[in-house]
PDB file of C-alpha atoms and ligand atoms in Angstrom:
ATOM      1  CA  UNK A  13       0.046   0.080   0.091  1.00 64.00           C
ATOM      2  CA  UNK A  14       1.272   3.660  -0.760  1.00 85.00           C
ATOM      3  CA  UNK A  15       0.296   6.958  -0.893  1.00 94.00           C
ATOM      4  CA  UNK A  16       0.719   8.493  -4.243  1.00 96.00           C
ATOM      5  CA  UNK A  17      -0.178  10.979  -6.885  1.00 97.00           C
ATOM      6  CA  UNK A  18      -2.282   9.307  -9.836  1.00 97.00           C
ATOM      7  CA  UNK A  19      -2.989  11.432 -12.991  1.00 98.00           C
ATOM      8  CA  UNK A  20      -6.709  11.004 -14.679  1.00 98.00           C
ATOM      9  CA  UNK A  21      -6.460  10.183 -18.427  1.00 98.00           C
ATOM     10  CA  UNK A  22      -9.946   9.743 -18.951  1.00 98.00           C
ATOM     11  CA  UNK A  23     -13.259  10.236 -17.086  1.00 98.00           C
ATOM     12  CA  UNK A  24     -16.641   9.409 -18.830  1.00 98.00           C
ATOM     13  CA  UNK A  25     -20.294   8.892 -18.361  1.00 98.00           C
ATOM     14  CA  UNK A  26     -20.918   5.317 -19.158  1.00 98.00           C
ATOM     15  CA  UNK A  27     -24.649   4.923 -17.670  1.00 98.00           C
ATOM     16  CA  UNK A  28     -26.735   7.011 -15.828  1.00 98.00           C
ATOM     17  CA  UNK A  29     -24.689   8.616 -13.190  1.00 97.00           C
ATOM     18  CA  UNK A  30     -22.337   6.011 -13.656  1.00 98.00           C
ATOM     19  CA  UNK A  31     -18.484   7.033 -14.618  1.00 98.00           C
ATOM     20  CA  UNK A  32     -15.341   5.302 -15.401  1.00 98.00           C
ATOM     21  CA  UNK A  33     -12.028   6.781 -14.638  1.00 98.00           C
ATOM     22  CA  UNK A  34      -9.146   5.717 -15.890  1.00 98.00           C
ATOM     23  CA  UNK A  35      -5.699   6.903 -13.503  1.00 98.00           C
ATOM     24  CA  UNK A  36      -2.013   6.115 -14.111  1.00 98.00           C
ATOM     25  CA  UNK A  37      -0.628   4.830 -11.163  1.00 97.00           C
ATOM     26  CA  UNK A  38       2.352   2.208 -11.148  1.00 97.00           C
ATOM     27  CA  UNK A  39       1.720   1.229  -7.861  1.00 97.00           C
ATOM     28  CA  UNK A  40      -1.689  -0.412  -8.225  1.00 98.00           C
ATOM     29  CA  UNK A  41      -1.421  -1.500 -12.047  1.00 98.00           C
ATOM     30  CA  UNK A  42       1.359  -3.519 -10.835  1.00 97.00           C
ATOM     31  CA  UNK A  43       0.273  -4.603  -7.620  1.00 97.00           C
ATOM     32  CA  UNK A  44      -3.392  -4.838  -7.375  1.00 97.00           C
ATOM     33  CA  UNK A  45      -5.691  -7.929  -7.428  1.00 98.00           C
ATOM     34  CA  UNK A  46      -9.267  -8.744  -7.609  1.00 98.00           C
ATOM     35  CA  UNK A  47     -11.770  -7.047  -4.923  1.00 98.00           C
ATOM     36  CA  UNK A  48      -9.006  -4.592  -3.671  1.00 98.00           C
ATOM     37  CA  UNK A  49      -9.702  -0.731  -3.700  1.00 97.00           C
ATOM     38  CA  UNK A  50      -8.113   2.494  -3.555  1.00 98.00           C
ATOM     39  CA  UNK A  51      -8.865   5.352  -1.343  1.00 97.00           C
ATOM     40  CA  UNK A  52      -9.278   8.771  -3.051  1.00 97.00           C
ATOM     41  CA  UNK A  53      -8.914  12.111  -1.014  1.00 96.00           C
ATOM     42  CA  UNK A  54     -11.453  14.230  -2.972  1.00 96.00           C
ATOM     43  CA  UNK A  55      -9.721  17.403  -4.316  1.00 94.00           C
ATOM     44  CA  UNK A  56     -11.485  21.075  -4.616  1.00 89.00           C
ATOM     45  CA  UNK A  57     -13.361  20.545  -1.285  1.00 88.00           C
ATOM     46  CA  UNK A  58     -11.932  20.968   2.322  1.00 86.00           C
ATOM     47  CA  UNK A  59     -15.045  20.088   4.255  1.00 91.00           C
ATOM     48  CA  UNK A  60     -14.708  16.752   2.649  1.00 91.00           C
ATOM     49  CA  UNK A  61     -12.118  15.513   4.827  1.00 92.00           C
ATOM     50  CA  UNK A  62     -12.709  11.366   4.519  1.00 93.00           C
ATOM     51  CA  UNK A  63     -11.263   9.852   1.614  1.00 96.00           C
ATOM     52  CA  UNK A  64     -14.085   7.843  -0.562  1.00 96.00           C
ATOM     53  CA  UNK A  65     -13.044   4.176  -0.910  1.00 97.00           C
ATOM     54  CA  UNK A  66     -13.580   2.939  -4.867  1.00 97.00           C
ATOM     55  CA  UNK A  67     -13.054  -0.464  -6.115  1.00 97.00           C
ATOM     56  CA  UNK A  68     -10.511  -1.710  -8.954  1.00 98.00           C
ATOM     57  CA  UNK A  69     -12.270  -2.355 -12.157  1.00 98.00           C
ATOM     58  CA  UNK A  70      -9.368  -3.600 -14.302  1.00 98.00           C
ATOM     59  CA  UNK A  71      -5.647  -2.833 -14.652  1.00 98.00           C
ATOM     60  CA  UNK A  72      -3.167  -2.835 -17.250  1.00 98.00           C
ATOM     61  CA  UNK A  73       0.048  -3.602 -16.206  1.00 97.00           C
ATOM     62  CA  UNK A  74       1.792  -2.709 -19.837  1.00 97.00           C
ATOM     63  CA  UNK A  75       0.819   1.031 -19.100  1.00 98.00           C
ATOM     64  CA  UNK A  76      -0.055   1.353 -15.390  1.00 98.00           C
ATOM     65  CA  UNK A  77      -3.474   2.255 -16.554  1.00 98.00           C
ATOM     66  CA  UNK A  78      -6.179   1.389 -13.647  1.00 98.00           C
ATOM     67  CA  UNK A  79      -9.909   1.882 -13.973  1.00 98.00           C
ATOM     68  CA  UNK A  80     -12.310   2.687 -11.683  1.00 98.00           C
ATOM     69  CA  UNK A  81     -15.969   2.715 -11.846  1.00 98.00           C
ATOM     70  CA  UNK A  82     -17.903   4.735  -9.540  1.00 98.00           C
ATOM     71  CA  UNK A  83     -21.911   6.032  -9.226  1.00 97.00           C
ATOM     72  CA  UNK A  84     -22.056   9.431  -8.670  1.00 98.00           C
ATOM     73  CA  UNK A  85     -24.355   9.608  -5.139  1.00 96.00           C
ATOM     74  CA  UNK A  86     -23.216  12.429  -3.048  1.00 96.00           C
ATOM     75  CA  UNK A  87     -20.510  15.372  -2.955  1.00 96.00           C
ATOM     76  CA  UNK A  88     -17.483  13.444  -3.349  1.00 97.00           C
ATOM     77  CA  UNK A  89     -18.583  11.366  -6.053  1.00 97.00           C
ATOM     78  CA  UNK A  90     -20.043  14.407  -8.140  1.00 97.00           C
ATOM     79  CA  UNK A  91     -16.466  16.419  -7.597  1.00 97.00           C
ATOM     80  CA  UNK A  92     -14.999  13.308  -8.620  1.00 98.00           C
ATOM     81  CA  UNK A  93     -17.285  13.337 -11.833  1.00 98.00           C
ATOM     82  CA  UNK A  94     -16.070  16.736 -13.115  1.00 97.00           C
ATOM     83  CA  UNK A  95     -12.319  15.996 -13.412  1.00 97.00           C
ATOM     84  CA  UNK A  96     -10.857  16.230 -16.222  1.00 97.00           C
ATOM     85  CA  UNK A  97      -7.736  14.801 -18.170  1.00 97.00           C
ATOM     86  CA  UNK A  98      -4.818  15.840 -16.699  1.00 97.00           C
ATOM     87  CA  UNK A  99      -5.915  16.447 -13.230  1.00 97.00           C
ATOM     88  CA  UNK A 100      -4.345  15.044 -10.149  1.00 97.00           C
ATOM     89  CA  UNK A 101      -5.599  12.498  -7.576  1.00 97.00           C
ATOM     90  CA  UNK A 102      -4.213  11.617  -4.130  1.00 97.00           C
ATOM     91  CA  UNK A 103      -4.860   8.330  -3.754  1.00 97.00           C
ATOM     92  CA  UNK A 104      -4.127   5.464  -1.252  1.00 97.00           C
ATOM     93  CA  UNK A 105      -3.948   1.491  -2.421  1.00 93.00           C
ATOM     94  CA  UNK A 106      -4.318  -0.766  -3.414  1.00 97.00           C
ATOM     95  CA  UNK A 107      -6.012  -1.959  -0.141  1.00 97.00           C
ATOM     96  CA  UNK A 108      -7.842  -4.486   1.533  1.00 97.00           C
ATOM     97  CA  UNK A 109      -7.865  -8.491   0.879  1.00 97.00           C
ATOM     98  CA  UNK A 110      -9.371  -9.249  -2.046  1.00 98.00           C
ATOM     99  CA  UNK A 111     -10.811 -12.517  -3.978  1.00 98.00           C
ATOM    100  CA  UNK A 112      -8.672 -15.654  -4.272  1.00 98.00           C
ATOM    101  CA  UNK A 113      -8.872 -18.654  -6.123  1.00 98.00           C
ATOM    102  CA  UNK A 114      -8.589 -21.810  -3.659  1.00 97.00           C
ATOM    103  CA  UNK A 115      -6.730 -24.825  -5.025  1.00 97.00           C
ATOM    104  CA  UNK A 116      -8.271 -27.177  -7.429  1.00 96.00           C
ATOM    105  CA  UNK A 117     -11.123 -24.352  -8.433  1.00 98.00           C
ATOM    106  CA  UNK A 118     -11.921 -24.746 -12.144  1.00 98.00           C
ATOM    107  CA  UNK A 119     -15.528 -23.567 -12.664  1.00 98.00           C
ATOM    108  CA  UNK A 120     -16.632 -20.369 -11.106  1.00 98.00           C
ATOM    109  CA  UNK A 121     -19.729 -18.053 -11.175  1.00 98.00           C
ATOM    110  CA  UNK A 122     -19.115 -14.464 -11.110  1.00 98.00           C
ATOM    111  CA  UNK A 123     -22.449 -12.367  -9.483  1.00 98.00           C
ATOM    112  CA  UNK A 124     -22.383  -8.531  -9.620  1.00 98.00           C
ATOM    113  CA  UNK A 125     -25.372  -5.825  -8.678  1.00 98.00           C
ATOM    114  CA  UNK A 126     -25.707  -2.016  -9.358  1.00 97.00           C
ATOM    115  CA  UNK A 127     -21.704  -0.657  -8.503  1.00 95.00           C
ATOM    116  CA  UNK A 128     -20.912  -4.307  -7.236  1.00 97.00           C
ATOM    117  CA  UNK A 129     -20.652  -5.434 -11.239  1.00 98.00           C
ATOM    118  CA  UNK A 130     -17.297  -3.029 -11.264  1.00 98.00           C
ATOM    119  CA  UNK A 131     -15.259  -4.976  -8.843  1.00 98.00           C
ATOM    120  CA  UNK A 132     -15.934  -8.597 -10.163  1.00 98.00           C
ATOM    121  CA  UNK A 133     -14.924  -7.656 -13.740  1.00 98.00           C
ATOM    122  CA  UNK A 134     -11.558  -7.633 -12.418  1.00 98.00           C
ATOM    123  CA  UNK A 135     -11.834 -11.298 -11.512  1.00 98.00           C
ATOM    124  CA  UNK A 136     -12.880 -12.196 -15.104  1.00 97.00           C
ATOM    125  CA  UNK A 137      -9.729 -10.628 -16.066  1.00 96.00           C
ATOM    126  CA  UNK A 138      -7.201 -11.663 -13.806  1.00 97.00           C
ATOM    127  CA  UNK A 139      -8.278 -15.572 -13.964  1.00 97.00           C
ATOM    128  CA  UNK A 140      -9.794 -15.920 -17.519  1.00 95.00           C
ATOM    129  CA  UNK A 141      -8.457 -19.469 -17.845  1.00 97.00           C
ATOM    130  CA  UNK A 142     -10.941 -20.638 -15.742  1.00 98.00           C
ATOM    131  CA  UNK A 143     -14.569 -21.741 -16.988  1.00 98.00           C
ATOM    132  CA  UNK A 144     -16.510 -18.613 -15.736  1.00 98.00           C
ATOM    133  CA  UNK A 145     -20.175 -17.771 -16.130  1.00 98.00           C
ATOM    134  CA  UNK A 146     -21.259 -14.093 -15.398  1.00 98.00           C
ATOM    135  CA  UNK A 147     -24.361 -12.893 -13.437  1.00 98.00           C
ATOM    136  CA  UNK A 148     -25.061  -9.378 -14.027  1.00 98.00           C
ATOM    137  CA  UNK A 149     -28.438  -7.365 -12.114  1.00 98.00           C
ATOM    138  CA  UNK A 150     -28.648  -3.985 -12.752  1.00 98.00           C
ATOM    139  CA  UNK A 151     -31.838  -1.469 -11.795  1.00 97.00           C
ATOM    140  CA  UNK A 152     -32.799  -0.970 -15.801  1.00 98.00           C
ATOM    141  CA  UNK A 153     -31.078  -0.435 -19.267  1.00 98.00           C
ATOM    142  CA  UNK A 154     -29.945   2.960 -18.275  1.00 98.00           C
ATOM    143  CA  UNK A 155     -27.709   1.993 -15.588  1.00 98.00           C
ATOM    144  CA  UNK A 156     -26.280  -1.040 -17.297  1.00 98.00           C
ATOM    145  CA  UNK A 157     -22.635  -1.252 -17.954  1.00 98.00           C
ATOM    146  CA  UNK A 158     -19.620  -3.464 -19.388  1.00 98.00           C
ATOM    147  CA  UNK A 159     -21.735  -6.307 -20.183  1.00 98.00           C
ATOM    148  CA  UNK A 160     -19.543  -6.746 -23.111  1.00 98.00           C
ATOM    149  CA  UNK A 161     -16.139  -6.837 -21.160  1.00 98.00           C
ATOM    150  CA  UNK A 162     -17.739  -9.724 -19.059  1.00 98.00           C
ATOM    151  CA  UNK A 163     -18.657 -11.777 -22.638  1.00 98.00           C
ATOM    152  CA  UNK A 164     -15.006 -11.837 -23.678  1.00 97.00           C
ATOM    153  CA  UNK A 165     -14.292 -13.978 -20.864  1.00 98.00           C
ATOM    154  CA  UNK A 166     -17.196 -15.727 -19.584  1.00 98.00           C
ATOM    155  CA  UNK A 167     -19.024 -19.047 -21.357  1.00 97.00           C
ATOM    156  CA  UNK A 168     -22.276 -17.084 -20.796  1.00 97.00           C
ATOM    157  CA  UNK A 169     -23.495 -13.918 -19.195  1.00 98.00           C
ATOM    158  CA  UNK A 170     -26.858 -13.552 -17.477  1.00 98.00           C
ATOM    159  CA  UNK A 171     -28.050 -10.434 -17.052  1.00 98.00           C
ATOM    160  CA  UNK A 172     -31.698  -9.163 -15.231  1.00 98.00           C
ATOM    161  CA  UNK A 173     -33.183  -6.061 -14.366  1.00 98.00           C
ATOM    162  CA  UNK A 174     -35.505  -5.140 -11.756  1.00 96.00           C
ATOM    163  CA  UNK A 175     -37.872  -3.409 -14.339  1.00 96.00           C
ATOM    164  CA  UNK A 176     -37.306  -5.914 -17.225  1.00 96.00           C
ATOM    165  CA  UNK A 177     -35.781  -3.107 -19.401  1.00 98.00           C
ATOM    166  CA  UNK A 178     -32.619  -5.186 -20.123  1.00 98.00           C
ATOM    167  CA  UNK A 179     -32.454  -9.194 -19.482  1.00 97.00           C
ATOM    168  CA  UNK A 180     -34.497 -11.112 -17.457  1.00 96.00           C
ATOM    169  CA  UNK A 181     -37.081  -9.183 -15.339  1.00 97.00           C
ATOM    170  CA  UNK A 182     -36.458  -9.682 -11.863  1.00 96.00           C
ATOM    171  CA  UNK A 183     -33.725  -9.936  -9.541  1.00 97.00           C
ATOM    172  CA  UNK A 184     -30.249 -11.496 -10.615  1.00 98.00           C
ATOM    173  CA  UNK A 185     -30.529 -13.912  -7.554  1.00 98.00           C
ATOM    174  CA  UNK A 186     -33.441 -15.967  -8.700  1.00 97.00           C
ATOM    175  CA  UNK A 187     -31.630 -16.156 -12.056  1.00 97.00           C
ATOM    176  CA  UNK A 188     -28.738 -17.452 -10.060  1.00 98.00           C
ATOM    177  CA  UNK A 189     -30.761 -19.962  -7.947  1.00 97.00           C
ATOM    178  CA  UNK A 190     -32.388 -21.571 -11.078  1.00 96.00           C
ATOM    179  CA  UNK A 191     -28.971 -22.207 -12.618  1.00 96.00           C
ATOM    180  CA  UNK A 192     -27.624 -23.580  -9.327  1.00 97.00           C
ATOM    181  CA  UNK A 193     -30.459 -25.982  -9.418  1.00 96.00           C
ATOM    182  CA  UNK A 194     -28.910 -27.658 -12.448  1.00 95.00           C
ATOM    183  CA  UNK A 195     -25.523 -26.825 -12.234  1.00 93.00           C
ATOM    184  CA  UNK A 196     -22.672 -26.449  -9.500  1.00 94.00           C
ATOM    185  CA  UNK A 197     -19.573 -24.257  -9.748  1.00 98.00           C
ATOM    186  CA  UNK A 198     -16.572 -24.895  -7.804  1.00 98.00           C
ATOM    187  CA  UNK A 199     -17.107 -21.565  -6.424  1.00 98.00           C
ATOM    188  CA  UNK A 200     -19.213 -17.964  -6.436  1.00 98.00           C
ATOM    189  CA  UNK A 201     -17.708 -14.829  -6.324  1.00 98.00           C
ATOM    190  CA  UNK A 202     -19.916 -11.852  -5.510  1.00 98.00           C
ATOM    191  CA  UNK A 203     -20.416  -8.045  -5.106  1.00 98.00           C
ATOM    192  CA  UNK A 204     -23.764  -5.685  -4.645  1.00 96.00           C
ATOM    193  CA  UNK A 205     -26.199  -4.221  -2.404  1.00 94.00           C
ATOM    194  CA  UNK A 206     -26.633  -5.672   0.708  1.00 93.00           C
ATOM    195  CA  UNK A 207     -30.298  -7.194  -0.115  1.00 95.00           C
ATOM    196  CA  UNK A 208     -28.730  -8.899  -2.909  1.00 96.00           C
ATOM    197  CA  UNK A 209     -25.824 -10.353  -0.708  1.00 96.00           C
ATOM    198  CA  UNK A 210     -28.505 -11.478   1.732  1.00 95.00           C
ATOM    199  CA  UNK A 211     -30.426 -13.438  -0.938  1.00 97.00           C
ATOM    200  CA  UNK A 212     -27.469 -14.715  -2.209  1.00 97.00           C
ATOM    201  CA  UNK A 213     -26.198 -15.966   1.243  1.00 97.00           C
ATOM    202  CA  UNK A 214     -29.082 -17.997   1.709  1.00 96.00           C
ATOM    203  CA  UNK A 215     -28.929 -19.178  -1.965  1.00 97.00           C
ATOM    204  CA  UNK A 216     -25.758 -20.629  -2.092  1.00 97.00           C
ATOM    205  CA  UNK A 217     -26.219 -22.199   1.417  1.00 96.00           C
ATOM    206  CA  UNK A 218     -29.104 -24.275  -0.052  1.00 97.00           C
ATOM    207  CA  UNK A 219     -26.914 -25.668  -2.591  1.00 97.00           C
ATOM    208  CA  UNK A 220     -23.783 -25.628  -0.258  1.00 96.00           C
ATOM    209  CA  UNK A 221     -21.585 -24.020  -2.920  1.00 97.00           C
ATOM    210  CA  UNK A 222     -18.509 -22.206  -1.566  1.00 98.00           C
ATOM    211  CA  UNK A 223     -19.132 -18.247  -1.875  1.00 98.00           C
ATOM    212  CA  UNK A 224     -16.772 -15.214  -1.448  1.00 98.00           C
ATOM    213  CA  UNK A 225     -18.380 -11.672  -1.033  1.00 98.00           C
ATOM    214  CA  UNK A 226     -17.124  -8.343  -1.234  1.00 97.00           C
ATOM    215  CA  UNK A 227     -18.678  -5.934   1.356  1.00 94.00           C
ATOM    216  CA  UNK A 228     -18.935  -1.871   0.762  1.00 86.00           C
ATOM    217  CA  UNK A 229     -19.149  -1.087   4.236  1.00 82.00           C
ATOM    218  CA  UNK A 230     -18.922   2.701   5.036  1.00 86.00           C
ATOM    219  CA  UNK A 231     -15.235   3.461   5.512  1.00 92.00           C
ATOM    220  CA  UNK A 232     -13.183   6.245   7.531  1.00 93.00           C
ATOM    221  CA  UNK A 233      -9.061   5.658   7.344  1.00 94.00           C
ATOM    222  CA  UNK A 234      -9.496   2.467   5.256  1.00 94.00           C
ATOM    223  CA  UNK A 235      -6.248   1.268   7.009  1.00 94.00           C
ATOM    224  CA  UNK A 236      -7.325  -0.280  10.076  1.00 94.00           C
ATOM    225  CA  UNK A 237      -7.128   2.396  12.696  1.00 94.00           C
ATOM    226  CA  UNK A 238     -10.480   3.900  13.013  1.00 93.00           C
ATOM    227  CA  UNK A 239     -12.686   0.878  13.699  1.00 90.00           C
ATOM    228  CA  UNK A 240     -15.584   2.856  11.331  1.00 92.00           C
ATOM    229  CA  UNK A 241     -15.829  -0.271   9.085  1.00 93.00           C
ATOM    230  CA  UNK A 242     -16.211  -2.976  11.634  1.00 92.00           C
ATOM    231  CA  UNK A 243     -18.565  -5.863  10.337  1.00 91.00           C
ATOM    232  CA  UNK A 244     -19.870  -9.037  12.388  1.00 91.00           C
ATOM    233  CA  UNK A 245     -17.788 -12.153  11.123  1.00 91.00           C
ATOM    234  CA  UNK A 246     -18.593 -15.609  12.574  1.00 88.00           C
ATOM    235  CA  UNK A 247     -21.266 -17.553  13.278  1.00 81.00           C
ATOM    236  CA  UNK A 248     -24.753 -16.496  14.735  1.00 77.00           C
ATOM    237  CA  UNK A 249     -23.528 -18.004  18.238  1.00 82.00           C
ATOM    238  CA  UNK A 250     -19.881 -16.991  18.269  1.00 86.00           C
ATOM    239  CA  UNK A 251     -18.875 -14.232  16.128  1.00 87.00           C
ATOM    240  CA  UNK A 252     -16.134 -11.209  16.133  1.00 91.00           C
ATOM    241  CA  UNK A 253     -15.860  -7.368  15.008  1.00 92.00           C
ATOM    242  CA  UNK A 254     -13.790  -7.621  11.961  1.00 95.00           C
ATOM    243  CA  UNK A 255     -12.358  -4.453   9.851  1.00 95.00           C
ATOM    244  CA  UNK A 256     -13.831  -4.618   6.560  1.00 95.00           C
ATOM    245  CA  UNK A 257     -10.754  -2.256   5.228  1.00 96.00           C
ATOM    246  CA  UNK A 258      -8.206  -4.816   6.317  1.00 96.00           C
ATOM    247  CA  UNK A 259      -9.303  -7.912   6.767  1.00 96.00           C
ATOM    248  CA  UNK A 260     -11.842  -7.490   3.975  1.00 95.00           C
ATOM    249  CA  UNK A 261     -13.549  -6.506   2.013  1.00 96.00           C
ATOM    250  CA  UNK A 262     -13.997 -10.126   0.821  1.00 97.00           C
ATOM    251  CA  UNK A 263     -15.057 -12.604   3.144  1.00 97.00           C
ATOM    252  CA  UNK A 264     -16.331 -16.177   2.823  1.00 97.00           C
ATOM    253  CA  UNK A 265     -20.164 -15.843   2.789  1.00 96.00           C
ATOM    254  CA  UNK A 266     -21.350 -17.958   5.539  1.00 94.00           C
ATOM    255  CA  UNK A 267     -18.906 -15.852   8.145  1.00 94.00           C
ATOM    256  CA  UNK A 268     -20.628 -12.748   7.307  1.00 93.00           C
ATOM    257  CA  UNK A 269     -23.509 -11.649   9.444  1.00 90.00           C
ATOM    258  CA  UNK A 270     -25.756  -8.649   7.983  1.00 86.00           C
ATOM    259  CA  UNK A 271     -28.183  -6.882   9.680  1.00 71.00           C
ATOM    260  CA  UNK A 272     -31.761  -6.240   7.953  1.00 52.00           C
ATOM    261  CA  UNK A 273     -30.377  -2.511   7.171  1.00 46.00           C
ATOM    262  CA  UNK A 274     -29.270  -1.360   4.113  1.00 41.00           C
ATOM    263  CA  UNK A 275     -27.628   1.960   3.126  1.00 40.00           C
ATOM    264  CA  UNK A 276     -26.881   0.946   0.115  1.00 37.00           C
ATOM    265  CA  UNK A 277     -27.908   3.043  -3.095  1.00 34.00           C
ATOM    266  CA  UNK A 278     -26.273   0.673  -6.091  1.00 35.00           C
TER     267      UNK A 278
HETATM  268  C1  FAD B1077     -14.163  -0.956  -0.189  1.00 56.81           C
HETATM  269  C2  FAD B1077     -15.830   0.060  -1.007  1.00 56.81           C
HETATM  270  C3  FAD B1077     -15.603  -0.145  -2.270  1.00 56.81           C
HETATM  271  C4  FAD B1077     -16.384   0.820  -3.094  1.00 56.81           C
HETATM  272  N1  FAD B1077     -16.178   0.407  -4.656  1.00 56.81           N
HETATM  273  C5  FAD B1077     -17.225   1.416  -5.017  1.00 56.81           C
HETATM  274  C6  FAD B1077     -17.308   1.125  -6.256  1.00 56.81           C
HETATM  275  O1  FAD B1077     -16.287   0.475  -7.167  1.00 56.81           O
HETATM  276  N2  FAD B1077     -17.787   2.141  -6.955  1.00 56.81           N
HETATM  277  C7  FAD B1077     -19.173   2.570  -6.407  1.00 56.81           C
HETATM  278  O2  FAD B1077     -19.754   3.429  -6.737  1.00 56.81           O
HETATM  279  N3  FAD B1077     -18.917   2.999  -5.061  1.00 56.81           N
HETATM  280  C8  FAD B1077     -18.140   2.230  -4.338  1.00 56.81           C
HETATM  281  N4  FAD B1077     -17.779   2.279  -3.147  1.00 56.81           N
HETATM  282  C9  FAD B1077     -19.169   2.803  -2.198  1.00 56.81           C
HETATM  283  C10 FAD B1077     -18.340   4.674  -2.173  1.00 56.81           C
HETATM  284  O3  FAD B1077     -17.374   4.382  -1.579  1.00 56.81           O
HETATM  285  C11 FAD B1077     -19.167   5.661  -1.911  1.00 56.81           C
HETATM  286  O4  FAD B1077     -20.781   5.570  -2.809  1.00 56.81           O
HETATM  287  C12 FAD B1077     -18.587   6.953  -2.096  1.00 56.81           C
HETATM  288  O5  FAD B1077     -17.752   6.957  -0.701  1.00 56.81           O
HETATM  289  C13 FAD B1077     -19.784   8.039  -1.533  1.00 56.81           C
HETATM  290  O6  FAD B1077     -19.271   9.228  -1.416  1.00 56.81           O
HETATM  291  P1  FAD B1077     -19.948  10.454  -1.875  1.00 56.81           P
HETATM  292  O7  FAD B1077     -19.050  11.642  -1.102  1.00 56.81           O
HETATM  293  O8  FAD B1077     -20.293  11.175  -2.992  1.00 56.81           O
HETATM  294  O9  FAD B1077     -21.170  10.357  -0.796  1.00 56.81           O
HETATM  295  P2  FAD B1077     -21.776  10.903   0.496  1.00 56.81           P
HETATM  296  O10 FAD B1077     -22.080  12.012   0.593  1.00 56.81           O
HETATM  297  O11 FAD B1077     -20.637  10.362   1.520  1.00 56.81           O
HETATM  298  O12 FAD B1077     -23.005   9.640   0.805  1.00 56.81           O
HETATM  299  C14 FAD B1077     -24.018   9.872  -0.417  1.00 56.81           C
HETATM  300  C15 FAD B1077     -25.320   8.753   0.044  1.00 56.81           C
HETATM  301  O13 FAD B1077     -24.179   7.608   0.095  1.00 56.81           O
HETATM  302  C16 FAD B1077     -24.438   6.887   1.190  1.00 56.81           C
HETATM  303  N5  FAD B1077     -22.974   5.745   1.303  1.00 56.81           N
HETATM  304  C17 FAD B1077     -21.803   6.388   1.353  1.00 56.81           C
HETATM  305  N6  FAD B1077     -20.984   5.412   1.376  1.00 56.81           N
HETATM  306  C18 FAD B1077     -21.610   4.524   0.908  1.00 56.81           C
HETATM  307  C19 FAD B1077     -21.065   2.898   1.139  1.00 56.81           C
HETATM  308  N7  FAD B1077     -19.550   2.599   1.207  1.00 56.81           N
HETATM  309  N8  FAD B1077     -22.018   1.933   1.244  1.00 56.81           N
HETATM  310  C20 FAD B1077     -23.285   2.071   1.138  1.00 56.81           C
HETATM  311  N9  FAD B1077     -23.669   3.636   0.903  1.00 56.81           N
HETATM  312  C21 FAD B1077     -22.734   4.714   0.855  1.00 56.81           C
HETATM  313  C22 FAD B1077     -24.340   7.417   1.872  1.00 56.81           C
HETATM  314  O14 FAD B1077     -25.114   6.867   3.220  1.00 56.81           O
HETATM  315  C23 FAD B1077     -25.336   8.570   1.415  1.00 56.81           C
HETATM  316  O15 FAD B1077     -26.773   8.338   1.855  1.00 56.81           O
HETATM  317  C24 FAD B1077     -17.482   1.449  -2.080  1.00 56.81           C
HETATM  318  C25 FAD B1077     -17.110   1.168  -0.756  1.00 56.81           C
HETATM  319  C26 FAD B1077     -16.346   0.569  -0.065  1.00 56.81           C
HETATM  320  C27 FAD B1077     -16.109   0.337   1.214  1.00 56.81           C
HETATM  321  S1  FES B1078     -11.793   2.246   8.002  1.00 56.81           S
HETATM  322 FE1  FES B1078     -10.890   2.816   9.132  1.00 56.81          FE
HETATM  323  S2  FES B1078     -10.416   0.613  10.367  1.00 56.81           S
HETATM  324 FE2  FES B1078     -11.690   0.418   8.446  1.00 56.81          FE
END
């Protein structure tokens, strides 16, 4: 992990209020792996003291370019969306413990919902030698992005939307459930809003499939010092608080105890 200045080379809107930013960062491009994130200091507004965590969508080790995808939800992401080519960003990263491939894994299902589609793309880019099927859920067609990128490394891509304007109408987890009833991958890897993750936890438990999930908990320092990102990890009888920023953000699905509350807006 290092604190450094990254240069913005592109920042474009790719779906409704969803932006792809490409930055140059030798440190992140050379060492990041799927599921890790960068912690961005928001420029031009001194009232925004806390950095904003954004997952890594893709890295290119040849030219040190790093892609991130973010949804404009508040002041910080609004300022990011206005940055132009040549702008400089103070970033920390790569941070966190990301996804990993257990020995013997051959067939994986990748599941992403909303902003959670962005980090799971990196899985397919890095481990494209695996047999990959992708499941992508969006609110509707205006919010859908990067489906073609998943098609490049996936045997098959399944898409769903809440309003039926693209793909299957309904939740991506009900679509996943249908597939798990006829075919079992070695591993499911996922990121998305809390309600999606809760439904996924029940589904993978039903079919007894190992599953890694990435949590997008609110963060402060991003490096283990403030405890803002604590999350209950363990079993219902025996659990402990872990820090999502340094112990995660990726955990085994059966270990994560999520309450019913969701403040996610992806
Ligand atoms: C490890 C990690 C990876 C992330 N990766 C991405 C990503 O790849 N793309 C992306 O768009 N977003 C991602 N997020 C969420 C992103 O960090 C927040 O959306 C961002 O910090 C909001 O900043 P803001 O100043 O625009 O909004 P704020 O003004 O801080 O908040 C606006 C609204 O968003 C809510 N909010 C803020 N942060 C979060 C959060 N972490 N989870 C749920 N709700 C939140 C607030 O409660 C409020 O309602 C990630 C979060 C974490 C912890
Ligand atoms: S964000 Fe400070 S400990 Fe995790």
